[in-house]
mmCIF file of C-alpha atoms and ligand atoms in Angstrom:
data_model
loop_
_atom_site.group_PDB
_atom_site.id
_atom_site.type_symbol
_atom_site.label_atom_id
_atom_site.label_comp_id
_atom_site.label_asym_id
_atom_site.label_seq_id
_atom_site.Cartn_x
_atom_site.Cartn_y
_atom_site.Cartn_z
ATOM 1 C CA UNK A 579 -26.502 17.187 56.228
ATOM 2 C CA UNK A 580 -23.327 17.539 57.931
ATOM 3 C CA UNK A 581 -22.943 17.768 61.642
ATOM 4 C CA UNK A 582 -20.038 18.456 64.290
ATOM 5 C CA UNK A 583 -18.089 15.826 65.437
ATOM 6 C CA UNK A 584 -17.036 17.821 68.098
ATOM 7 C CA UNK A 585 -17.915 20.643 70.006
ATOM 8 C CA UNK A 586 -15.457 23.063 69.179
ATOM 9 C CA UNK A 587 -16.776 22.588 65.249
ATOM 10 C CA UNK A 588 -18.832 25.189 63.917
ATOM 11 C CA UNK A 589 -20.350 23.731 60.174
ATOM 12 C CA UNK A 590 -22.190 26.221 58.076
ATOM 13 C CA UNK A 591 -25.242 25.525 55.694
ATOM 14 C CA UNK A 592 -22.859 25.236 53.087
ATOM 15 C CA UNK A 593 -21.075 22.815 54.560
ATOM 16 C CA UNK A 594 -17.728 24.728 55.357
ATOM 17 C CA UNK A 595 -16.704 23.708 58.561
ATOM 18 C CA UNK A 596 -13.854 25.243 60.935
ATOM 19 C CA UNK A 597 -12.589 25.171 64.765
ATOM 20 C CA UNK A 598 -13.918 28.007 67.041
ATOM 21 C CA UNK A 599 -12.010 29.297 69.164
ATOM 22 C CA UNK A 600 -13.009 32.191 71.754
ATOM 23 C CA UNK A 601 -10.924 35.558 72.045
ATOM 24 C CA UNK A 602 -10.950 38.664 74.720
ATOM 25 C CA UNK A 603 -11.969 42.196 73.395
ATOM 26 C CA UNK A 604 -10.258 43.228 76.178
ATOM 27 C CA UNK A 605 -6.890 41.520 76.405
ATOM 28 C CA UNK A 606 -6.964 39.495 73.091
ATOM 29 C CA UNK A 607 -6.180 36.425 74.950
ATOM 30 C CA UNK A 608 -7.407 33.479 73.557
ATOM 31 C CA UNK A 609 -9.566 30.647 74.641
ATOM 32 C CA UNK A 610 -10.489 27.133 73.619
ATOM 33 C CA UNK A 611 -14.098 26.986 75.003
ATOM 34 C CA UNK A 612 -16.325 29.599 76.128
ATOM 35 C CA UNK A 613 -15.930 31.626 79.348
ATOM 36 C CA UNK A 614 -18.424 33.744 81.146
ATOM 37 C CA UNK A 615 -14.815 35.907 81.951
ATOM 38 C CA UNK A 616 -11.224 36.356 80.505
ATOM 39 C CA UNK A 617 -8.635 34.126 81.872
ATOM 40 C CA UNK A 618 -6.121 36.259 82.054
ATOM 41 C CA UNK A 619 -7.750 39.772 82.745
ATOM 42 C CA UNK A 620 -10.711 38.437 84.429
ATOM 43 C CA UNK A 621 -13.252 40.906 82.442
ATOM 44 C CA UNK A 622 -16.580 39.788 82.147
ATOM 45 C CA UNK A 623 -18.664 39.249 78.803
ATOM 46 C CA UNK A 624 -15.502 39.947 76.602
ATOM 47 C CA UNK A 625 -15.156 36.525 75.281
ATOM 48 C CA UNK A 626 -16.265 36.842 71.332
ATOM 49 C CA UNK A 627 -16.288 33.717 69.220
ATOM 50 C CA UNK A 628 -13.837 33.396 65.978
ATOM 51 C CA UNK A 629 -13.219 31.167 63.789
ATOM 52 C CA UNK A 630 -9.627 29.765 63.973
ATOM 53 C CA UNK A 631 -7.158 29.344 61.590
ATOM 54 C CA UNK A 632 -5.577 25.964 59.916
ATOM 55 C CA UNK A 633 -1.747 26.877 60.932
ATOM 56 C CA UNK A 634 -0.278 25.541 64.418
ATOM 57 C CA UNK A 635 2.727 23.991 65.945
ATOM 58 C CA UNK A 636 2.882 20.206 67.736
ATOM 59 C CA UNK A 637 3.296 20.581 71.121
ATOM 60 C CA UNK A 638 3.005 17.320 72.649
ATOM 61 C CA UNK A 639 1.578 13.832 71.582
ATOM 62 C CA UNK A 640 1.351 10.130 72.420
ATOM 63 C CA UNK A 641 1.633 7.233 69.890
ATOM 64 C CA UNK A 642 -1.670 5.214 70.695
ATOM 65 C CA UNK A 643 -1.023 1.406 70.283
ATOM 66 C CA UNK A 644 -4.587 -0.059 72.180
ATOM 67 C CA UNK A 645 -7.544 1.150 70.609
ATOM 68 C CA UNK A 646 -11.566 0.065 70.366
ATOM 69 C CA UNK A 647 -11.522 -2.775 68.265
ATOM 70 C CA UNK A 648 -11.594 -1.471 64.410
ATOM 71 C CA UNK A 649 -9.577 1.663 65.364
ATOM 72 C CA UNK A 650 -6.362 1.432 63.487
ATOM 73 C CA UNK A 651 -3.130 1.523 65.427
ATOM 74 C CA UNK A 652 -0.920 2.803 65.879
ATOM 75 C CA UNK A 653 -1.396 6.559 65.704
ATOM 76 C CA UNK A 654 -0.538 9.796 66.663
ATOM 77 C CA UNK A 655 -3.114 11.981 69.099
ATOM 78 C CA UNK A 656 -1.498 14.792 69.489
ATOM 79 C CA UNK A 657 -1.840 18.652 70.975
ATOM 80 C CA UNK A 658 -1.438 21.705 69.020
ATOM 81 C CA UNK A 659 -1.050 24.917 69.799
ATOM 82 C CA UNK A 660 -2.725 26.743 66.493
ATOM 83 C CA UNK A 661 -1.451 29.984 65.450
ATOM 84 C CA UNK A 662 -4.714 31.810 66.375
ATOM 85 C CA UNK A 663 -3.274 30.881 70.150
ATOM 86 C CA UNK A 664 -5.561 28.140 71.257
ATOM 87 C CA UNK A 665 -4.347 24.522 72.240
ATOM 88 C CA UNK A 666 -6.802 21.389 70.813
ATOM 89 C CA UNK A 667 -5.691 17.982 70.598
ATOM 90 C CA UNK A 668 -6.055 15.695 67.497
ATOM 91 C CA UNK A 669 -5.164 12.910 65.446
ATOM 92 C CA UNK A 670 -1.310 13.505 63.345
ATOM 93 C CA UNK A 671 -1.149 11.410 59.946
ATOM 94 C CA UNK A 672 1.175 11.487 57.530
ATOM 95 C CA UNK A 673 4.478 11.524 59.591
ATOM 96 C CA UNK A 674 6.859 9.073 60.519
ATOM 97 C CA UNK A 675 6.960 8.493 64.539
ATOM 98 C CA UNK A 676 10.952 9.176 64.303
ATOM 99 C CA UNK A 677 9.839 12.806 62.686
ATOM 100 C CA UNK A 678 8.145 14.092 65.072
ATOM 101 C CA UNK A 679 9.196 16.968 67.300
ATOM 102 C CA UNK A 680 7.912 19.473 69.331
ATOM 103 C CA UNK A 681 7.629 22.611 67.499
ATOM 104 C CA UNK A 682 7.545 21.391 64.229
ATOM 105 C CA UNK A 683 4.785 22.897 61.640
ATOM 106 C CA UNK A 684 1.203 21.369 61.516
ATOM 107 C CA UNK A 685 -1.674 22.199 59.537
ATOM 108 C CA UNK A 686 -5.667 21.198 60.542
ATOM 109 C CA UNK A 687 -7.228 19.601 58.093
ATOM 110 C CA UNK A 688 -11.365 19.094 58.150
ATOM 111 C CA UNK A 689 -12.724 15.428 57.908
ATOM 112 C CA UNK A 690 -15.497 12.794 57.703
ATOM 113 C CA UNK A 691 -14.811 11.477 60.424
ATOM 114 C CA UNK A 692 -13.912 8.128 59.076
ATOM 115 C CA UNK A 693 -16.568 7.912 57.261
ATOM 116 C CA UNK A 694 -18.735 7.830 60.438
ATOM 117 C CA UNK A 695 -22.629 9.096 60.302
ATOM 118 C CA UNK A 696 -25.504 9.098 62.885
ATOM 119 C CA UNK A 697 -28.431 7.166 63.165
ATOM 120 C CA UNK A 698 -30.646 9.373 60.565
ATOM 121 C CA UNK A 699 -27.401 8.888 58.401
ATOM 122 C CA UNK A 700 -26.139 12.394 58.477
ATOM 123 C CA UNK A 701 -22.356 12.749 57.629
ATOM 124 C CA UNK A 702 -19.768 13.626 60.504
ATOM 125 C CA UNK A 703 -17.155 16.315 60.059
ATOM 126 C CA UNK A 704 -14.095 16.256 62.101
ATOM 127 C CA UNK A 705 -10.639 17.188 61.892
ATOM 128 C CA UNK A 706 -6.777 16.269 61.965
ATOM 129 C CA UNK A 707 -3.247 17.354 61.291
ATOM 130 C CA UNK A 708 -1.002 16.771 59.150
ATOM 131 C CA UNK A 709 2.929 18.090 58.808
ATOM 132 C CA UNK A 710 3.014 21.393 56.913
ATOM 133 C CA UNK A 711 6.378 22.633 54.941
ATOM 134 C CA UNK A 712 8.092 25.064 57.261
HETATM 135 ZN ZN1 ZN B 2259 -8.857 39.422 78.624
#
């Protein structure tokens, strides 16, 4: 069995797994988490879950050199703003630390988490980025 390694996972039976992200009916204003209203519009009972996309943009990140111990470092947690309009933050691979720039393309990518499981042995799934082809 495969479970979220986050909260903002959704995995089905199947084991497909993707990011949810929260939109207004009203406004179509999107939202990372779940809120009894709209941030923007402020109407009530609008927010409808969706399942967000794989295509974003970096926005920010920080190269992490101090981890827990068997974390390898360094590496890149970053925040990025996915096409679908919400913001999540996330591990980077695959790109040089002199590449990076805000803006640039980024694709989500779903994950075992490292290989990391729970204590009945069930399988993780998580997620990073990695640079997509503009
Ligand atoms: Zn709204």
């Amino acid at each position: 069995m495969q479970i979220p390694g986050r909260s903002n996972i959704a995995v089905a039976d199947n084991g497909d797994a993707w990011v949810r992200g929260y939109r207004c009916s009203a406004c179509g204003t999107a939202a990372e988490v779940p809120t009894i209203a709209c941030r923007r519009c402020h109407a009530r009972g609008t927010m409808k879950e969706f399942r967000a996309g794989d295509s974003g943009k970096l926005v920010t990140w920080s190269i992490v050199h101090r981890s827990y111990p068997g974390v390898p470092v360094p590496f890149v947690s970053a925040v990025v703003r996915l096409d679908d309009g919400i913001s999540i933050k996330g591990n980077l691979d695959g790109v040089a630390h002199d590449d990076l720039s805000a803006g640039m393309p980024v694709r989500l990518v779903m994950d075992d988490a490292g290989g990391a499981k729970d204590k009945e042995g069930n399988d993780y799934v998580a997620y990073h980025f990695t640079a997509q082809a503009a």
